[in-house]
Amino acid sequence: MSKIKSPLRYPGGKSRAIKQILPQIPVNIREYREPFFGGGSVFFAVKQLFGQQIKTYWINDLNYDLYCFWQYAQENIDLLVAKITEIKQKYDTGRELFQDLTREDLKLTDFEKAVRFFILNRITFSGTVDSGGYSQAAFTSRFTDSSIARLTQIAPLLASVKITNQDYEELLFAEGKEVFIFLDPPYYSATKSRLYGVRGNLHTSFDHQRFADNMRQCQAKWLITYDDCPEIRKLFDFAHIIEWNLQYGMNNYKQGAAASGRELMIKNYY
């Protein structure tokens, strides 16, 4: 049986890093938390590997539209799939669909925000949603009937999972036993890249010093993926740092192929 993967294309996502990340996760954990959930690639891999051994799962993201998507994927996936399918059948051209979904005068319900997020994730450059532009190639090859149908596979994995839209700090200091936290924050060297949120507001406003200070105080076991740069090495000089390389899935506009980048895995255990 093939593994179920995230239905989202996510800039900076960790789908290509699963084989490197999973061996770093402690075996004896009872609660899994992910404060910067994004596309959730690591969560889906962990859920299928550990299953019921982990008693509690808590996922979180500050992007409200993304939060709405995961909420409806959990609570009413059939309704979500039906509406997305209806919209796909209505539009012959992707650019018209993109323009309708990005009008500034839109007043949307949470359900409509969930629908909009998924569609824009499929038809924008590298899944950048509100931070990127329309991609005809993505509309043709990524927004397919099969990509919509695959949404139904994730609902069982989201069952009983706690889903929140809070500051990451809430997940660091909430009480729990044998807690493990996986964190994939906005990268330091890409702070000006505007990948997340409306015009990149969730990326450019991230406070790396505050984050490092919070992680120093966090008592749970944690693992962070970060870009390798002197500033991050200095901020986390109190933790165990592992170097590795990741093939990025997000191409630069001027690149013919995705770049390979130096990465860090930072953790507070051995």
mmCIF file of C-alpha atoms in Angstrom:
data_model
loop_
_atom_site.group_PDB
_atom_site.id
_atom_site.type_symbol
_atom_site.label_atom_id
_atom_site.label_comp_id
_atom_site.label_asym_id
_atom_site.label_seq_id
_atom_site.Cartn_x
_atom_site.Cartn_y
_atom_site.Cartn_z
ATOM 1 C CA MET A 1 0.000 0.000 0.000
ATOM 2 C CA SER A 2 1.446 3.371 -1.049
ATOM 3 C CA LYS A 3 1.903 6.069 1.548
ATOM 4 C CA ILE A 4 -0.618 8.893 1.692
ATOM 5 C CA LYS A 5 1.042 12.246 1.093
ATOM 6 C CA SER A 6 0.021 15.842 1.650
ATOM 7 C CA PRO A 7 -2.490 17.116 -0.922
ATOM 8 C CA LEU A 8 -0.842 20.547 -0.900
ATOM 9 C CA ARG A 9 2.117 21.925 -2.805
ATOM 10 C CA TYR A 10 3.990 23.959 -0.230
ATOM 11 C CA PRO A 11 6.986 26.286 -0.733
ATOM 12 C CA GLY A 12 9.780 25.108 1.506
ATOM 13 C CA GLY A 13 7.846 21.954 2.346
ATOM 14 C CA LYS A 14 9.657 18.887 3.630
ATOM 15 C CA SER A 15 8.252 16.159 1.374
ATOM 16 C CA ARG A 16 11.741 15.527 -0.052
ATOM 17 C CA ALA A 17 13.298 15.379 3.408
ATOM 18 C CA ILE A 18 11.119 12.703 5.022
ATOM 19 C CA LYS A 19 13.810 10.011 4.842
ATOM 20 C CA GLN A 20 16.280 12.268 6.653
ATOM 21 C CA ILE A 21 13.821 13.561 9.263
ATOM 22 C CA LEU A 22 12.050 10.378 10.400
ATOM 23 C CA PRO A 23 15.181 8.664 11.827
ATOM 24 C CA GLN A 24 15.756 11.734 14.021
ATOM 25 C CA ILE A 25 12.372 11.451 15.760
ATOM 26 C CA PRO A 26 12.485 9.817 19.220
ATOM 27 C CA VAL A 27 10.819 6.417 19.451
ATOM 28 C CA ASN A 28 9.072 6.763 22.800
ATOM 29 C CA ILE A 29 6.705 9.693 22.397
ATOM 30 C CA ARG A 30 3.040 9.983 23.332
ATOM 31 C CA GLU A 31 2.201 13.370 21.853
ATOM 32 C CA TYR A 32 3.224 14.921 18.528
ATOM 33 C CA ARG A 33 2.947 18.657 17.932
ATOM 34 C CA GLU A 34 3.668 20.700 14.826
ATOM 35 C CA PRO A 35 3.404 24.495 15.275
ATOM 36 C CA PHE A 36 4.260 25.486 11.663
ATOM 37 C CA PHE A 37 2.122 22.905 9.907
ATOM 38 C CA GLY A 38 2.073 24.218 6.350
ATOM 39 C CA GLY A 39 1.522 21.331 3.955
ATOM 40 C CA GLY A 40 2.007 18.772 6.709
ATOM 41 C CA SER A 41 4.333 16.365 4.903
ATOM 42 C CA VAL A 42 6.151 15.320 8.068
ATOM 43 C CA PHE A 43 2.907 14.873 10.011
ATOM 44 C CA PHE A 44 1.438 12.531 7.393
ATOM 45 C CA ALA A 45 4.612 10.444 7.394
ATOM 46 C CA VAL A 46 4.726 10.324 11.211
ATOM 47 C CA LYS A 47 1.027 9.449 11.507
ATOM 48 C CA GLN A 48 1.424 6.488 9.164
ATOM 49 C CA LEU A 49 4.663 5.321 10.793
ATOM 50 C CA PHE A 50 3.689 5.652 14.463
ATOM 51 C CA GLY A 51 -0.101 5.367 14.210
ATOM 52 C CA GLN A 52 -1.773 4.765 17.563
ATOM 53 C CA GLN A 53 1.535 4.572 19.434
ATOM 54 C CA ILE A 54 1.291 8.363 19.572
ATOM 55 C CA LYS A 55 -1.851 9.113 21.559
ATOM 56 C CA THR A 56 -2.278 12.806 20.735
ATOM 57 C CA TYR A 57 -1.578 14.876 17.639
ATOM 58 C CA TRP A 58 -1.720 18.678 17.648
ATOM 59 C CA ILE A 59 -1.155 20.641 14.446
ATOM 60 C CA ASN A 60 -1.180 24.421 14.076
ATOM 61 C CA ASP A 61 -0.662 27.164 11.523
ATOM 62 C CA LEU A 62 -0.945 30.941 11.751
ATOM 63 C CA ASN A 63 -2.237 31.223 8.177
ATOM 64 C CA TYR A 64 -5.995 31.376 8.762
ATOM 65 C CA ASP A 65 -7.029 30.274 5.266
ATOM 66 C CA LEU A 66 -4.725 27.265 5.513
ATOM 67 C CA TYR A 67 -6.190 26.492 8.938
ATOM 68 C CA CYS A 68 -9.679 26.588 7.398
ATOM 69 C CA PHE A 69 -8.577 24.115 4.732
ATOM 70 C CA TRP A 70 -7.292 21.594 7.264
ATOM 71 C CA GLN A 71 -10.388 22.041 9.435
ATOM 72 C CA TYR A 72 -12.743 21.209 6.572
ATOM 73 C CA ALA A 73 -10.476 18.414 5.355
ATOM 74 C CA GLN A 74 -10.958 16.913 8.799
ATOM 75 C CA GLU A 75 -14.632 17.678 9.408
ATOM 76 C CA ASN A 76 -16.322 17.529 5.991
ATOM 77 C CA ILE A 77 -14.020 16.345 3.248
ATOM 78 C CA ASP A 78 -16.897 15.258 0.986
ATOM 79 C CA LEU A 79 -18.373 18.767 0.966
ATOM 80 C CA LEU A 80 -14.938 20.238 0.265
ATOM 81 C CA VAL A 81 -14.295 17.868 -2.639
ATOM 82 C CA ALA A 82 -17.762 18.457 -4.104
ATOM 83 C CA LYS A 83 -17.357 22.246 -4.112
ATOM 84 C CA ILE A 84 -13.840 22.161 -5.567
ATOM 85 C CA THR A 85 -15.030 19.785 -8.298
ATOM 86 C CA GLU A 86 -17.989 22.052 -9.064
ATOM 87 C CA ILE A 87 -15.696 25.065 -9.487
ATOM 88 C CA LYS A 88 -13.236 23.140 -11.665
ATOM 89 C CA GLN A 89 -16.036 22.122 -14.019
ATOM 90 C CA LYS A 90 -17.269 25.716 -14.234
ATOM 91 C CA TYR A 91 -14.019 27.245 -15.510
ATOM 92 C CA ASP A 92 -12.419 26.510 -18.865
ATOM 93 C CA THR A 93 -9.510 28.891 -18.359
ATOM 94 C CA GLY A 94 -7.280 28.934 -15.326
ATOM 95 C CA ARG A 95 -6.437 32.627 -15.503
ATOM 96 C CA GLU A 96 -10.098 33.598 -15.199
ATOM 97 C CA LEU A 97 -10.417 31.306 -12.186
ATOM 98 C CA PHE A 98 -7.306 32.838 -10.624
ATOM 99 C CA GLN A 99 -8.591 36.383 -11.183
ATOM 100 C CA ASP A 100 -11.955 35.571 -9.622
ATOM 101 C CA LEU A 101 -10.306 34.026 -6.564
ATOM 102 C CA THR A 102 -7.886 36.912 -6.006
ATOM 103 C CA ARG A 103 -10.266 39.867 -6.281
ATOM 104 C CA GLU A 104 -9.738 42.279 -3.399
ATOM 105 C CA ASP A 105 -13.468 42.669 -2.723
ATOM 106 C CA LEU A 106 -14.024 39.005 -1.831
ATOM 107 C CA LYS A 107 -16.080 38.345 1.320
ATOM 108 C CA LEU A 108 -15.695 34.663 2.110
ATOM 109 C CA THR A 109 -16.971 32.224 4.693
ATOM 110 C CA ASP A 110 -14.486 29.874 6.354
ATOM 111 C CA PHE A 111 -15.626 27.097 4.024
ATOM 112 C CA GLU A 112 -15.088 29.288 0.968
ATOM 113 C CA LYS A 113 -11.638 30.227 2.279
ATOM 114 C CA ALA A 114 -10.795 26.519 2.539
ATOM 115 C CA VAL A 115 -11.941 25.903 -1.038
ATOM 116 C CA ARG A 116 -10.090 28.964 -2.318
ATOM 117 C CA PHE A 117 -6.868 27.978 -0.562
ATOM 118 C CA PHE A 118 -6.743 24.534 -2.127
ATOM 119 C CA ILE A 119 -7.503 25.778 -5.638
ATOM 120 C CA LEU A 120 -4.931 28.583 -5.494
ATOM 121 C CA ASN A 121 -2.420 26.126 -4.065
ATOM 122 C CA ARG A 122 -2.869 24.008 -7.181
ATOM 123 C CA ILE A 123 -2.811 26.791 -9.797
ATOM 124 C CA THR A 124 -0.149 29.233 -8.558
ATOM 125 C CA PHE A 125 3.608 29.153 -9.019
ATOM 126 C CA SER A 126 4.968 26.458 -6.657
ATOM 127 C CA GLY A 127 1.768 26.580 -4.602
ATOM 128 C CA THR A 128 2.472 30.051 -3.224
ATOM 129 C CA VAL A 129 -1.272 30.971 -3.097
ATOM 130 C CA ASP A 130 -1.517 34.676 -2.115
ATOM 131 C CA SER A 131 2.203 35.371 -2.455
ATOM 132 C CA GLY A 132 2.716 34.139 -6.002
ATOM 133 C CA GLY A 133 1.249 34.470 -9.466
ATOM 134 C CA TYR A 134 -0.865 32.328 -11.745
ATOM 135 C CA SER A 135 0.800 29.377 -13.460
ATOM 136 C CA GLN A 136 -0.780 27.907 -16.587
ATOM 137 C CA ALA A 137 1.455 24.856 -16.241
ATOM 138 C CA ALA A 138 0.204 24.294 -12.693
ATOM 139 C CA PHE A 139 -3.432 24.741 -13.759
ATOM 140 C CA THR A 140 -2.979 22.117 -16.458
ATOM 141 C CA SER A 141 -0.922 19.537 -14.571
ATOM 142 C CA ARG A 142 -1.645 20.161 -10.868
ATOM 143 C CA PHE A 143 -5.348 21.057 -10.723
ATOM 144 C CA THR A 144 -6.606 17.695 -11.957
ATOM 145 C CA ASP A 145 -9.554 15.477 -11.120
ATOM 146 C CA SER A 146 -7.151 13.007 -9.507
ATOM 147 C CA SER A 147 -5.562 15.707 -7.316
ATOM 148 C CA ILE A 148 -9.037 16.585 -6.024
ATOM 149 C CA ALA A 149 -10.071 12.960 -5.543
ATOM 150 C CA ARG A 150 -6.937 12.284 -3.480
ATOM 151 C CA LEU A 151 -8.241 14.673 -0.840
ATOM 152 C CA THR A 152 -10.517 11.932 0.471
ATOM 153 C CA GLN A 153 -7.462 9.881 1.493
ATOM 154 C CA ILE A 154 -6.336 12.343 4.160
ATOM 155 C CA ALA A 155 -9.538 12.529 6.224
ATOM 156 C CA PRO A 156 -8.869 9.324 8.232
ATOM 157 C CA LEU A 157 -5.371 10.564 9.115
ATOM 158 C CA LEU A 158 -6.806 13.833 10.422
ATOM 159 C CA ALA A 159 -9.436 12.156 12.591
ATOM 160 C CA SER A 160 -9.138 13.157 16.275
ATOM 161 C CA VAL A 161 -6.233 15.498 15.501
ATOM 162 C CA LYS A 162 -6.284 18.845 17.329
ATOM 163 C CA ILE A 163 -6.081 21.650 14.756
ATOM 164 C CA THR A 164 -5.457 25.246 15.853
ATOM 165 C CA ASN A 165 -4.712 28.716 14.475
ATOM 166 C CA GLN A 166 -2.460 30.186 17.176
ATOM 167 C CA ASP A 167 0.980 31.597 17.783
ATOM 168 C CA TYR A 168 3.530 28.766 17.752
ATOM 169 C CA GLU A 169 4.449 29.540 21.361
ATOM 170 C CA GLU A 170 1.186 27.990 22.569
ATOM 171 C CA LEU A 171 2.364 24.554 21.440
ATOM 172 C CA LEU A 172 5.777 24.904 23.064
ATOM 173 C CA PHE A 173 4.598 25.429 26.605
ATOM 174 C CA ALA A 174 1.241 23.640 26.869
ATOM 175 C CA GLU A 175 1.345 20.785 29.375
ATOM 176 C CA GLY A 176 1.791 17.231 28.163
ATOM 177 C CA LYS A 177 3.646 13.971 28.757
ATOM 178 C CA GLU A 178 6.382 12.614 26.480
ATOM 179 C CA VAL A 179 5.792 15.428 24.000
ATOM 180 C CA PHE A 180 7.755 15.738 20.752
ATOM 181 C CA ILE A 181 7.583 18.916 18.679
ATOM 182 C CA PHE A 182 8.627 19.169 15.024
ATOM 183 C CA LEU A 183 9.189 22.728 13.809
ATOM 184 C CA ASP A 184 9.758 24.043 10.296
ATOM 185 C CA PRO A 185 9.819 27.845 10.760
ATOM 186 C CA PRO A 186 10.315 30.443 8.016
ATOM 187 C CA TYR A 187 13.968 30.325 7.025
ATOM 188 C CA TYR A 188 16.349 33.078 8.102
ATOM 189 C CA SER A 189 17.985 33.723 4.736
ATOM 190 C CA ALA A 190 14.619 33.731 2.944
ATOM 191 C CA THR A 191 12.890 36.271 5.184
ATOM 192 C CA LYS A 192 12.562 38.675 2.250
ATOM 193 C CA SER A 193 11.172 36.057 -0.128
ATOM 194 C CA ARG A 194 7.500 36.642 0.789
ATOM 195 C CA LEU A 195 6.461 33.016 0.461
ATOM 196 C CA TYR A 196 3.816 32.754 3.157
ATOM 197 C CA GLY A 197 0.565 34.585 3.750
ATOM 198 C CA VAL A 198 -0.829 37.620 1.948
ATOM 199 C CA ARG A 199 2.142 39.299 0.227
ATOM 200 C CA GLY A 200 4.409 37.252 2.454
ATOM 201 C CA ASN A 201 3.386 38.836 5.754
ATOM 202 C CA LEU A 202 3.764 35.558 7.672
ATOM 203 C CA HIS A 203 7.317 35.172 6.428
ATOM 204 C CA THR A 204 8.805 38.669 6.556
ATOM 205 C CA SER A 205 7.529 39.377 10.072
ATOM 206 C CA PHE A 206 8.999 36.265 11.715
ATOM 207 C CA ASP A 207 11.209 36.985 14.757
ATOM 208 C CA HIS A 208 14.060 34.461 14.763
ATOM 209 C CA GLN A 209 15.581 35.775 18.008
ATOM 210 C CA ARG A 210 12.284 35.344 19.854
ATOM 211 C CA PHE A 211 11.949 31.882 18.366
ATOM 212 C CA ALA A 212 15.417 30.824 19.558
ATOM 213 C CA ASP A 213 14.745 32.229 23.031
ATOM 214 C CA ASN A 214 11.485 30.273 23.226
ATOM 215 C CA MET A 215 13.114 27.050 22.079
ATOM 216 C CA ARG A 216 15.791 27.433 24.737
ATOM 217 C CA GLN A 217 13.004 27.481 27.349
ATOM 218 C CA CYS A 218 10.946 24.637 25.856
ATOM 219 C CA GLN A 219 11.148 21.483 27.998
ATOM 220 C CA ALA A 220 9.692 19.049 25.458
ATOM 221 C CA LYS A 221 11.911 17.215 22.983
ATOM 222 C CA TRP A 222 12.038 19.167 19.747
ATOM 223 C CA LEU A 223 13.515 19.024 16.255
ATOM 224 C CA ILE A 224 13.821 22.073 13.989
ATOM 225 C CA THR A 225 14.641 22.236 10.280
ATOM 226 C CA TYR A 226 16.389 25.472 9.296
ATOM 227 C CA ASP A 227 18.644 26.938 6.635
ATOM 228 C CA ASP A 228 22.373 26.764 7.333
ATOM 229 C CA CYS A 229 23.682 30.255 7.991
ATOM 230 C CA PRO A 230 25.949 31.835 10.644
ATOM 231 C CA GLU A 231 23.071 33.704 12.276
ATOM 232 C CA ILE A 232 21.070 30.542 12.975
ATOM 233 C CA ARG A 233 24.133 28.642 14.180
ATOM 234 C CA LYS A 234 24.776 31.447 16.666
ATOM 235 C CA LEU A 235 21.146 31.661 17.829
ATOM 236 C CA PHE A 236 21.039 27.917 18.480
ATOM 237 C CA ASP A 237 24.550 27.346 19.808
ATOM 238 C CA PHE A 238 22.961 25.768 22.903
ATOM 239 C CA ALA A 239 21.478 22.872 20.899
ATOM 240 C CA HIS A 240 22.685 19.875 18.885
ATOM 241 C CA ILE A 241 23.166 20.854 15.221
ATOM 242 C CA ILE A 242 23.292 18.427 12.276
ATOM 243 C CA GLU A 243 24.223 19.496 8.724
ATOM 244 C CA TRP A 244 22.512 18.036 5.658
ATOM 245 C CA ASN A 245 21.473 18.888 2.110
ATOM 246 C CA LEU A 246 17.981 19.224 0.703
ATOM 247 C CA GLN A 247 16.880 19.374 -2.913
ATOM 248 C CA TYR A 248 14.388 22.207 -3.043
ATOM 249 C CA GLY A 249 11.113 21.605 -4.820
ATOM 250 C CA MET A 250 10.595 25.282 -5.514
ATOM 251 C CA ASN A 251 12.351 26.526 -8.643
ATOM 252 C CA ASN A 252 13.610 30.046 -8.972
ATOM 253 C CA TYR A 253 12.002 31.889 -11.892
ATOM 254 C CA LYS A 254 15.412 32.006 -13.593
ATOM 255 C CA GLN A 255 16.437 28.430 -12.816
ATOM 256 C CA GLY A 256 15.876 25.422 -14.975
ATOM 257 C CA ALA A 257 15.984 23.046 -12.031
ATOM 258 C CA ALA A 258 15.435 23.133 -8.310
ATOM 259 C CA ALA A 259 18.461 24.087 -6.247
ATOM 260 C CA SER A 260 20.222 22.051 -3.607
ATOM 261 C CA GLY A 261 20.581 23.871 -0.304
ATOM 262 C CA ARG A 262 22.564 23.431 2.876
ATOM 263 C CA GLU A 263 20.218 22.782 5.761
ATOM 264 C CA LEU A 264 20.383 22.267 9.493
ATOM 265 C CA MET A 265 18.512 19.929 11.770
ATOM 266 C CA ILE A 266 18.608 21.363 15.276
ATOM 267 C CA LYS A 267 17.447 19.402 18.319
ATOM 268 C CA ASN A 268 17.673 19.385 22.115
ATOM 269 C CA TYR A 269 18.327 15.643 22.507
ATOM 270 C CA TYR A 270 20.802 13.031 21.252
#
